[in-house]
PDB file of C-alpha atoms in Angstrom:
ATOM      1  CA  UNK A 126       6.852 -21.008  51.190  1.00  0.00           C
ATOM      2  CA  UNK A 127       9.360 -21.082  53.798  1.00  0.00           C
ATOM      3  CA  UNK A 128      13.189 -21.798  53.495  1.00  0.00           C
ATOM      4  CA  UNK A 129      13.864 -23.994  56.244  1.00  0.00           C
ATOM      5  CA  UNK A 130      13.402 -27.409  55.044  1.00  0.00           C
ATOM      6  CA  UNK A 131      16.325 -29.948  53.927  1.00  0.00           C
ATOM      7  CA  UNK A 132      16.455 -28.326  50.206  1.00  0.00           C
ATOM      8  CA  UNK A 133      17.963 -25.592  51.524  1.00  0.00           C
ATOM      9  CA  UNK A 134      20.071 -26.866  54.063  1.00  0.00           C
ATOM     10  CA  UNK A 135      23.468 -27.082  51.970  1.00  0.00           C
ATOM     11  CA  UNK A 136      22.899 -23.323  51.102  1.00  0.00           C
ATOM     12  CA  UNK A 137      23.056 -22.462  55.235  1.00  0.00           C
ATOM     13  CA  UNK A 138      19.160 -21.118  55.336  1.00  0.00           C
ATOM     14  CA  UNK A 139      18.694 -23.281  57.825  1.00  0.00           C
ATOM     15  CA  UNK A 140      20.848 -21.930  60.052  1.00  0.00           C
ATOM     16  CA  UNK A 141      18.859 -18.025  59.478  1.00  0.00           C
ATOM     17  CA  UNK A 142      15.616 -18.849  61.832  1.00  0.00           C
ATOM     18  CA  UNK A 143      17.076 -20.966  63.843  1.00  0.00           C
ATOM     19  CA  UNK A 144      20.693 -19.156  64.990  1.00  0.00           C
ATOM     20  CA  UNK A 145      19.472 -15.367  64.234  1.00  0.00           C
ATOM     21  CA  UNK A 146      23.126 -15.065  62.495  1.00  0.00           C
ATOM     22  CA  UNK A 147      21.871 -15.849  59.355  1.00  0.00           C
ATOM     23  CA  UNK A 148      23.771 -18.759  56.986  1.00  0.00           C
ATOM     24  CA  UNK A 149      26.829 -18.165  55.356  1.00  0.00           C
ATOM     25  CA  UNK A 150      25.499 -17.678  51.215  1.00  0.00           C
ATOM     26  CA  UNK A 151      22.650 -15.575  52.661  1.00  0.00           C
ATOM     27  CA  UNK A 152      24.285 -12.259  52.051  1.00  0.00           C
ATOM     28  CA  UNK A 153      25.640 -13.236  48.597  1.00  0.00           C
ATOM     29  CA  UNK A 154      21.775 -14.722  47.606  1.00  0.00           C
ATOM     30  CA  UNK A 155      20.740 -11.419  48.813  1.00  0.00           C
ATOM     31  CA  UNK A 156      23.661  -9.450  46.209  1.00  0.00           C
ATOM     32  CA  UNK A 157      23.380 -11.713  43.593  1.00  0.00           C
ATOM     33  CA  UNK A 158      19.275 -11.075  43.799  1.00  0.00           C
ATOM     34  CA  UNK A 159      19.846  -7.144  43.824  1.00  0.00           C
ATOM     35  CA  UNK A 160      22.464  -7.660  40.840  1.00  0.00           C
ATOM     36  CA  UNK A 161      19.764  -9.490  38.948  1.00  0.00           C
ATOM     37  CA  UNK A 162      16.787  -7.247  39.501  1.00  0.00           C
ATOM     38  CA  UNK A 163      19.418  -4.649  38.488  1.00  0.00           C
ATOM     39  CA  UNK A 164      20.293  -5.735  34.754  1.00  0.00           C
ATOM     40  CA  UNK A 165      16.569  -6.496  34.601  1.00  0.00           C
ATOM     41  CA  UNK A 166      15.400  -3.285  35.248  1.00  0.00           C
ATOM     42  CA  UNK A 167      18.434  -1.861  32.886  1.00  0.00           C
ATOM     43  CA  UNK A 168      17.085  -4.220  30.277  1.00  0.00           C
ATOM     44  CA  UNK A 169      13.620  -3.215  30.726  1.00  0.00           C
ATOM     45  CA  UNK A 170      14.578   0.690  30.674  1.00  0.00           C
ATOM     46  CA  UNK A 171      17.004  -0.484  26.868  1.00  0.00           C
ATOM     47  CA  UNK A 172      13.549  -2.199  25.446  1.00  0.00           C
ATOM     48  CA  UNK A 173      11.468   0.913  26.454  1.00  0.00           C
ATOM     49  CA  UNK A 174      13.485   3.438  24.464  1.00  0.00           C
ATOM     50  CA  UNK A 175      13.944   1.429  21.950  1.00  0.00           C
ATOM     51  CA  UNK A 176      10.370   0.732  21.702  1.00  0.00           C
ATOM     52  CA  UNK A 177       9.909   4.743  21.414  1.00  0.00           C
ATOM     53  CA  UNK A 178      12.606   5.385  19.196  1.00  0.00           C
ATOM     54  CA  UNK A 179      10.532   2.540  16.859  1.00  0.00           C
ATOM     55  CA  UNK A 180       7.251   4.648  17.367  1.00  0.00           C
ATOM     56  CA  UNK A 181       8.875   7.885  16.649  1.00  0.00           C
ATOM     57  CA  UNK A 182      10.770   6.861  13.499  1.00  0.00           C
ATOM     58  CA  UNK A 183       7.419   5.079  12.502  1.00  0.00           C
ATOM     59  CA  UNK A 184       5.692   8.591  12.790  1.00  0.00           C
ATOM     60  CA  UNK A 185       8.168  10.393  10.914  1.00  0.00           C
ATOM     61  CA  UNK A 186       7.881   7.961   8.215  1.00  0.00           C
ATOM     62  CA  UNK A 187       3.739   8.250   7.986  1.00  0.00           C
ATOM     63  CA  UNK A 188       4.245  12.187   8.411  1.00  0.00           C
ATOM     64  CA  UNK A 189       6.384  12.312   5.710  1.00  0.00           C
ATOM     65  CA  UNK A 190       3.993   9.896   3.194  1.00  0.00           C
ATOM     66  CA  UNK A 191       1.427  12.087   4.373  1.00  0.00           C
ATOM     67  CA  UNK A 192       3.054  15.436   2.761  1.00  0.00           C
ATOM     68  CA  UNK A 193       4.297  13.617   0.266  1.00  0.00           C
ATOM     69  CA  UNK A 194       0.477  12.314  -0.482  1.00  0.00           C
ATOM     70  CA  UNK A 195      -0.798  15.975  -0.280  1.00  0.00           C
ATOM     71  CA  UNK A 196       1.438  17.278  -2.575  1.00  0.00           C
ATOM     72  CA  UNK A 197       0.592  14.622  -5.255  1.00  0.00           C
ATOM     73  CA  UNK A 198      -3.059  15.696  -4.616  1.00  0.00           C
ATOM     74  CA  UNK A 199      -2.226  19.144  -4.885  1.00  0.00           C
ATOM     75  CA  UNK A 200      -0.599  19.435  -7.780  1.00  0.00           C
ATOM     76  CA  UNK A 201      -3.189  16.875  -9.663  1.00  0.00           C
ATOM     77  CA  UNK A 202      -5.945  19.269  -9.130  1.00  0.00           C
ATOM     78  CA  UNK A 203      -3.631  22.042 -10.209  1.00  0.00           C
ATOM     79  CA  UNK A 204      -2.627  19.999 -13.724  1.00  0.00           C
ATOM     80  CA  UNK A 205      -6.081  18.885 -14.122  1.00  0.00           C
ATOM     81  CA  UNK A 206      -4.944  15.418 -14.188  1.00  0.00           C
ATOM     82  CA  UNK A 207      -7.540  12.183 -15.210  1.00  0.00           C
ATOM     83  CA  UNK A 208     -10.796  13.446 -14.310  1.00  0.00           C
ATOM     84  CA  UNK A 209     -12.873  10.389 -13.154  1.00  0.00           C
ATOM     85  CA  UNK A 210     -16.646  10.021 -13.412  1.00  0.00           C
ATOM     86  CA  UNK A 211     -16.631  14.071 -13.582  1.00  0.00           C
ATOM     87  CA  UNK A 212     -18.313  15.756 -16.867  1.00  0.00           C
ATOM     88  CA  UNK A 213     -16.782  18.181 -19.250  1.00  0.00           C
ATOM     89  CA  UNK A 214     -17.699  21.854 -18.783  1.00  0.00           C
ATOM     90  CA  UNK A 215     -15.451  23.440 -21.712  1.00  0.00           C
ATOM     91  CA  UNK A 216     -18.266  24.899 -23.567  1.00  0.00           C
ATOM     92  CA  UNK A 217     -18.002  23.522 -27.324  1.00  0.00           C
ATOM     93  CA  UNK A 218     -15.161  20.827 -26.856  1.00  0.00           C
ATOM     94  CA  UNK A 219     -18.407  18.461 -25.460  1.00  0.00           C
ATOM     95  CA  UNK A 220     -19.716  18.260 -29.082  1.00  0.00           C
ATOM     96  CA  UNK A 221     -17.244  16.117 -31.420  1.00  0.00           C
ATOM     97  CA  UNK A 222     -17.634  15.376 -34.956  1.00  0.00           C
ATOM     98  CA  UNK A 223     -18.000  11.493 -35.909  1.00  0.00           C
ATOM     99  CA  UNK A 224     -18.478   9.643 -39.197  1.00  0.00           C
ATOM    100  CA  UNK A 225     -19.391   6.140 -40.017  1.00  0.00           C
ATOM    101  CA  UNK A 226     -16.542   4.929 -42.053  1.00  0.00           C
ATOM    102  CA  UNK A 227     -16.852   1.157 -43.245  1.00  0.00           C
ATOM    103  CA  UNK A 228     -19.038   0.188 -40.120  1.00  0.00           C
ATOM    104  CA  UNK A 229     -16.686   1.734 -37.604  1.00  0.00           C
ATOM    105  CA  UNK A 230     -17.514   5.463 -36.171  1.00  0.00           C
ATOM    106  CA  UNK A 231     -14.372   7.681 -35.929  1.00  0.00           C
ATOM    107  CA  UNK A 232     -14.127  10.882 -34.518  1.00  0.00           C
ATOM    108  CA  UNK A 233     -12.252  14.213 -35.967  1.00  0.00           C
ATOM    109  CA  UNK A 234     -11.193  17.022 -33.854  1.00  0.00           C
ATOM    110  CA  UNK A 235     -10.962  15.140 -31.063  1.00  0.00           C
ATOM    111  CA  UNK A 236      -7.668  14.726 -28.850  1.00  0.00           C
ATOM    112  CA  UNK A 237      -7.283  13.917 -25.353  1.00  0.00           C
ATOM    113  CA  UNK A 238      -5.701  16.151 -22.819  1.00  0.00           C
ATOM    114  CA  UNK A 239      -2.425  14.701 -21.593  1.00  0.00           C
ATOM    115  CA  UNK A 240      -1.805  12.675 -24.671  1.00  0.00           C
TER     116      UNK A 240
END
């Protein structure tokens, strides 16, 4: 696309081919382009660390759930918290007494852990 034709006339282009002294806004086209490539590139460079900072706080956040998640799991097994789907192996605590009272079995010597 060349810059010669009457669109560009006002702006002294044509004058740059044809004179070899170039037109008069040619030099400030040529600033104000390097100006603007200039604060884009700053504001490229701005969105790029702020773009790390957000990955870096995001990984300090999931490290720290992490540890946090660990420790929960840690001290559960330690406590012997609610065992799921896992048998009892305490020996004689397995065997509990029950009666039929009035059509309803209840249970004596019995307690949860945890309760």
């Amino acid at each position: 696309m060349s810059s010669t034709g009457p669109r560009f006339d006002s702006l002294g282009a044509a004058t740059a081919s044809v004179g070899g002294r170039g037109g008069f806004l040619r030099p400030l086209m040529w600033l104000g382009g390097l100006i603007a490539a200039g604060c884009a590139m700053a504001v490229g460079a701005l969105l790029a660390v702020f773009t790390a900072i957000a990955v870096a706080v995001i990984a300090v956040v999931a490290g720290v759930v992490m540890f946090l998640m660990g420790m929960a799991s840690r001290a559960r097994r330690t406590t012997g918290g609610p065992r799921k789907g896992r048998r009892r192996t305490d020996g004689d605590d397995t065997v509990i007494e029950a009666h039929k009272v009035d059509g309803t079995w209840v249970a004596y010597g019995w307690e949860r852990s945890g309760r």
